[in-house]
Amino acid sequence: MRKEDFIPVVNEKEILGFFGNYSWLSNFHEADVYFDGLHYTSSEAAYQSAKTKDIKERKRFTKMTPIESKKEGKKLKLREDWESVKYDIMASIVFDKFYRHEYLRVLLLQTGDKYIEETNYWQDKIWGKCDGEGTNWLGEILMKIRDFWKSEEKGFQL
């Protein structure tokens, strides 16, 4: 799929692509988050910084835009446990985004029961799907967070 051919799909059952009115679902949406005691301007910057355990390196990411952090994250030597911790790290960072920003939480809840997929054209088949292939981990995390906030809205019930 080429960028110019990409058209996000939003209907009563699904959100396929984090663009336009749904760009706030993306980790590139600038919204303050905290991870391991550091403040970042986006969940992308926090996630990219987590690829290393070096606190000095992590602090560099606190001032970066999402695009800058993605670029710099590719240069990092990955921490040894990265493959086993990256999903949980992403989940905690994305949860913080929706915990910290009520307006984003409201928007997420307004998606109802729609399937959320990070459909993309940049070949990310881990966090999203490209050409119908991929695991869509980011979409899965977003739907789990939405389910959590739905249950919180209802309150604790026995």
Short mmCIF file of the C-alpha atoms (twelve columns), coordinates in Angstrom:
data_MODEL
# 
_entry.id   MODEL 
# 
loop_
_atom_site.group_PDB 
_atom_site.id 
_atom_site.type_symbol 
_atom_site.label_atom_id 
_atom_site.label_alt_id 
_atom_site.label_comp_id 
_atom_site.label_asym_id 
_atom_site.label_seq_id 
_atom_site.Cartn_x 
_atom_site.Cartn_y 
_atom_site.Cartn_z 
_atom_site.pdbx_PDB_model_num 
ATOM 1   C CA . MET A 1   0.000   0.000  0.000  1 
ATOM 2   C CA . ARG A 2   1.343   3.420  -0.939 1 
ATOM 3   C CA . LYS A 3   0.798   6.539  1.169  1 
ATOM 4   C CA . GLU A 4   -1.184  8.228  -1.588 1 
ATOM 5   C CA . ASP A 5   -3.498  5.180  -1.849 1 
ATOM 6   C CA . PHE A 6   -4.217  5.074  1.880  1 
ATOM 7   C CA . ILE A 7   -7.741  5.992  2.944  1 
ATOM 8   C CA . PRO A 8   -8.665  5.411  6.595  1 
ATOM 9   C CA . VAL A 9   -11.977 3.646  7.154  1 
ATOM 10  C CA . VAL A 10  -14.360 4.664  9.905  1 
ATOM 11  C CA . ASN A 11  -17.842 3.211  10.124 1 
ATOM 12  C CA . GLU A 12  -20.268 1.950  12.763 1 
ATOM 13  C CA . LYS A 13  -18.162 -1.182 13.368 1 
ATOM 14  C CA . GLU A 14  -14.519 -0.173 13.013 1 
ATOM 15  C CA . ILE A 15  -11.809 2.471  12.983 1 
ATOM 16  C CA . LEU A 16  -9.038  1.517  10.555 1 
ATOM 17  C CA . GLY A 17  -6.261  4.107  10.591 1 
ATOM 18  C CA . PHE A 18  -5.318  6.820  13.071 1 
ATOM 19  C CA . PHE A 19  -5.700  9.840  10.799 1 
ATOM 20  C CA . GLY A 20  -7.989  12.856 10.526 1 
ATOM 21  C CA . ASN A 21  -10.585 12.861 13.297 1 
ATOM 22  C CA . TYR A 22  -8.896  9.812  14.853 1 
ATOM 23  C CA . SER A 23  -5.293  11.045 14.908 1 
ATOM 24  C CA . TRP A 24  -5.536  11.327 18.715 1 
ATOM 25  C CA . LEU A 25  -5.346  7.501  18.859 1 
ATOM 26  C CA . SER A 26  -1.829  7.651  17.444 1 
ATOM 27  C CA . ASN A 27  1.299   7.709  19.590 1 
ATOM 28  C CA . PHE A 28  2.319   10.681 17.447 1 
ATOM 29  C CA . HIS A 29  -0.501  12.769 18.944 1 
ATOM 30  C CA . GLU A 30  1.178   15.189 21.331 1 
ATOM 31  C CA . ALA A 31  -0.167  14.639 24.830 1 
ATOM 32  C CA . ASP A 32  1.931   14.688 27.985 1 
ATOM 33  C CA . VAL A 33  2.721   11.316 29.537 1 
ATOM 34  C CA . TYR A 34  4.935   10.100 32.340 1 
ATOM 35  C CA . PHE A 35  7.028   6.956  32.247 1 
ATOM 36  C CA . ASP A 36  9.469   5.827  34.932 1 
ATOM 37  C CA . GLY A 37  9.345   9.254  36.569 1 
ATOM 38  C CA . LEU A 38  10.117  11.262 33.435 1 
ATOM 39  C CA . HIS A 39  7.781   13.627 31.587 1 
ATOM 40  C CA . TYR A 40  7.427   13.246 27.802 1 
ATOM 41  C CA . THR A 41  5.429   15.263 25.287 1 
ATOM 42  C CA . SER A 42  4.052   12.171 23.545 1 
ATOM 43  C CA . SER A 43  3.610   8.470  24.084 1 
ATOM 44  C CA . GLU A 44  5.916   7.894  21.097 1 
ATOM 45  C CA . ALA A 45  8.788   9.718  22.820 1 
ATOM 46  C CA . ALA A 46  8.226   7.787  26.055 1 
ATOM 47  C CA . TYR A 47  8.109   4.449  24.224 1 
ATOM 48  C CA . GLN A 48  11.240  5.144  22.192 1 
ATOM 49  C CA . SER A 49  13.153  6.189  25.324 1 
ATOM 50  C CA . ALA A 50  12.188  2.948  27.052 1 
ATOM 51  C CA . LYS A 51  14.298  1.009  24.556 1 
ATOM 52  C CA . THR A 52  17.272  1.806  26.794 1 
ATOM 53  C CA . LYS A 53  17.798  1.639  30.541 1 
ATOM 54  C CA . ASP A 54  20.330  4.494  30.388 1 
ATOM 55  C CA . ILE A 55  18.638  7.379  32.216 1 
ATOM 56  C CA . LYS A 56  20.832  9.975  30.498 1 
ATOM 57  C CA . GLU A 57  19.701  8.674  27.110 1 
ATOM 58  C CA . ARG A 58  16.058  8.582  28.256 1 
ATOM 59  C CA . LYS A 59  16.172  12.213 29.359 1 
ATOM 60  C CA . ARG A 60  17.107  13.278 25.819 1 
ATOM 61  C CA . PHE A 61  13.710  12.022 24.645 1 
ATOM 62  C CA . THR A 62  11.760  14.211 27.074 1 
ATOM 63  C CA . LYS A 63  12.151  17.229 24.780 1 
ATOM 64  C CA . MET A 64  11.711  15.463 21.427 1 
ATOM 65  C CA . THR A 65  8.768   15.574 19.072 1 
ATOM 66  C CA . PRO A 66  7.237   12.226 18.134 1 
ATOM 67  C CA . ILE A 67  9.004   12.262 14.750 1 
ATOM 68  C CA . GLU A 68  12.379  13.099 16.299 1 
ATOM 69  C CA . SER A 69  11.960  10.387 18.936 1 
ATOM 70  C CA . LYS A 70  11.091  7.737  16.349 1 
ATOM 71  C CA . LYS A 71  14.237  8.620  14.404 1 
ATOM 72  C CA . GLU A 72  16.456  8.641  17.510 1 
ATOM 73  C CA . GLY A 73  14.890  5.466  18.886 1 
ATOM 74  C CA . LYS A 74  16.149  3.569  15.838 1 
ATOM 75  C CA . LYS A 75  19.716  4.522  16.805 1 
ATOM 76  C CA . LEU A 76  19.530  3.151  20.350 1 
ATOM 77  C CA . LYS A 77  21.142  -0.106 21.362 1 
ATOM 78  C CA . LEU A 78  18.128  -2.067 22.577 1 
ATOM 79  C CA . ARG A 79  18.042  -3.203 26.171 1 
ATOM 80  C CA . GLU A 80  18.522  -6.952 26.523 1 
ATOM 81  C CA . ASP A 81  14.973  -7.632 27.701 1 
ATOM 82  C CA . TRP A 82  13.295  -5.420 25.082 1 
ATOM 83  C CA . GLU A 83  11.361  -8.109 23.225 1 
ATOM 84  C CA . SER A 84  9.860   -9.442 26.461 1 
ATOM 85  C CA . VAL A 85  8.894   -6.036 27.941 1 
ATOM 86  C CA . LYS A 86  7.940   -3.819 25.004 1 
ATOM 87  C CA . TYR A 87  4.230   -4.746 25.011 1 
ATOM 88  C CA . ASP A 88  3.799   -4.026 28.735 1 
ATOM 89  C CA . ILE A 89  5.770   -0.793 28.401 1 
ATOM 90  C CA . MET A 90  3.568   0.361  25.530 1 
ATOM 91  C CA . ALA A 91  0.437   -0.563 27.476 1 
ATOM 92  C CA . SER A 92  1.504   1.422  30.555 1 
ATOM 93  C CA . ILE A 93  2.463   4.476  28.483 1 
ATOM 94  C CA . VAL A 94  -0.772  4.452  26.480 1 
ATOM 95  C CA . PHE A 95  -2.786  3.943  29.672 1 
ATOM 96  C CA . ASP A 96  -1.085  7.003  31.169 1 
ATOM 97  C CA . LYS A 97  -2.053  9.047  28.111 1 
ATOM 98  C CA . PHE A 98  -5.744  8.316  28.657 1 
ATOM 99  C CA . TYR A 99  -5.537  8.534  32.450 1 
ATOM 100 C CA . ARG A 100 -3.867  11.946 32.352 1 
ATOM 101 C CA . HIS A 101 -6.091  13.506 29.647 1 
ATOM 102 C CA . GLU A 102 -9.804  13.319 30.329 1 
ATOM 103 C CA . TYR A 103 -10.737 14.689 26.887 1 
ATOM 104 C CA . LEU A 104 -8.870  11.783 25.249 1 
ATOM 105 C CA . ARG A 105 -10.515 9.299  27.590 1 
ATOM 106 C CA . VAL A 106 -13.950 10.697 26.628 1 
ATOM 107 C CA . LEU A 107 -13.085 10.400 22.930 1 
ATOM 108 C CA . LEU A 108 -11.929 6.817  23.449 1 
ATOM 109 C CA . LEU A 109 -15.139 5.919  25.264 1 
ATOM 110 C CA . GLN A 110 -17.149 7.516  22.447 1 
ATOM 111 C CA . THR A 111 -15.736 4.891  20.068 1 
ATOM 112 C CA . GLY A 112 -18.183 2.495  21.751 1 
ATOM 113 C CA . ASP A 113 -17.490 -1.098 20.784 1 
ATOM 114 C CA . LYS A 114 -15.802 -0.355 17.474 1 
ATOM 115 C CA . TYR A 115 -12.821 -2.449 16.481 1 
ATOM 116 C CA . ILE A 116 -9.736  -0.207 16.547 1 
ATOM 117 C CA . GLU A 117 -6.855  -0.942 14.196 1 
ATOM 118 C CA . GLU A 118 -3.702  0.987  13.445 1 
ATOM 119 C CA . THR A 119 -4.006  0.399  9.716  1 
ATOM 120 C CA . ASN A 120 -0.891  1.856  8.122  1 
ATOM 121 C CA . TYR A 121 1.168   2.127  4.953  1 
ATOM 122 C CA . TRP A 122 4.619   2.147  6.614  1 
ATOM 123 C CA . GLN A 123 4.811   -1.622 7.060  1 
ATOM 124 C CA . ASP A 124 4.262   -1.714 10.839 1 
ATOM 125 C CA . LYS A 125 2.883   -5.207 11.287 1 
ATOM 126 C CA . ILE A 126 3.597   -5.389 15.014 1 
ATOM 127 C CA . TRP A 127 1.708   -2.422 16.450 1 
ATOM 128 C CA . GLY A 128 -0.676  -2.191 13.512 1 
ATOM 129 C CA . LYS A 129 -1.625  -3.822 10.236 1 
ATOM 130 C CA . CYS A 130 -0.443  -3.147 6.714  1 
ATOM 131 C CA . ASP A 131 -2.098  -4.664 3.645  1 
ATOM 132 C CA . GLY A 132 -4.290  -6.707 6.000  1 
ATOM 133 C CA . GLU A 133 -1.346  -8.334 7.780  1 
ATOM 134 C CA . GLY A 134 -0.143  -7.763 11.327 1 
ATOM 135 C CA . THR A 135 -0.829  -8.216 15.022 1 
ATOM 136 C CA . ASN A 136 -2.339  -4.759 15.729 1 
ATOM 137 C CA . TRP A 137 -0.949  -4.672 19.263 1 
ATOM 138 C CA . LEU A 138 -1.589  -0.928 19.610 1 
ATOM 139 C CA . GLY A 139 -5.204  -1.330 18.586 1 
ATOM 140 C CA . GLU A 140 -5.585  -4.212 21.045 1 
ATOM 141 C CA . ILE A 141 -4.113  -2.100 23.847 1 
ATOM 142 C CA . LEU A 142 -6.466  0.784  23.035 1 
ATOM 143 C CA . MET A 143 -9.510  -1.507 23.110 1 
ATOM 144 C CA . LYS A 144 -8.412  -2.990 26.461 1 
ATOM 145 C CA . ILE A 145 -7.935  0.480  27.918 1 
ATOM 146 C CA . ARG A 146 -11.372 1.481  26.598 1 
ATOM 147 C CA . ASP A 147 -12.890 -1.603 28.264 1 
ATOM 148 C CA . PHE A 148 -11.189 -0.665 31.534 1 
ATOM 149 C CA . TRP A 149 -12.627 2.864  31.443 1 
ATOM 150 C CA . LYS A 150 -16.063 1.514  30.536 1 
ATOM 151 C CA . SER A 151 -16.000 -0.666 33.647 1 
ATOM 152 C CA . GLU A 152 -14.795 2.302  35.724 1 
ATOM 153 C CA . GLU A 153 -17.700 4.398  34.405 1 
ATOM 154 C CA . LYS A 154 -20.169 1.756  35.583 1 
ATOM 155 C CA . GLY A 155 -18.542 1.556  38.975 1 
ATOM 156 C CA . PHE A 156 -17.674 -1.491 40.962 1 
ATOM 157 C CA . GLN A 157 -20.491 -4.013 41.053 1 
ATOM 158 C CA . LEU A 158 -20.740 -7.379 42.780 1 
# 
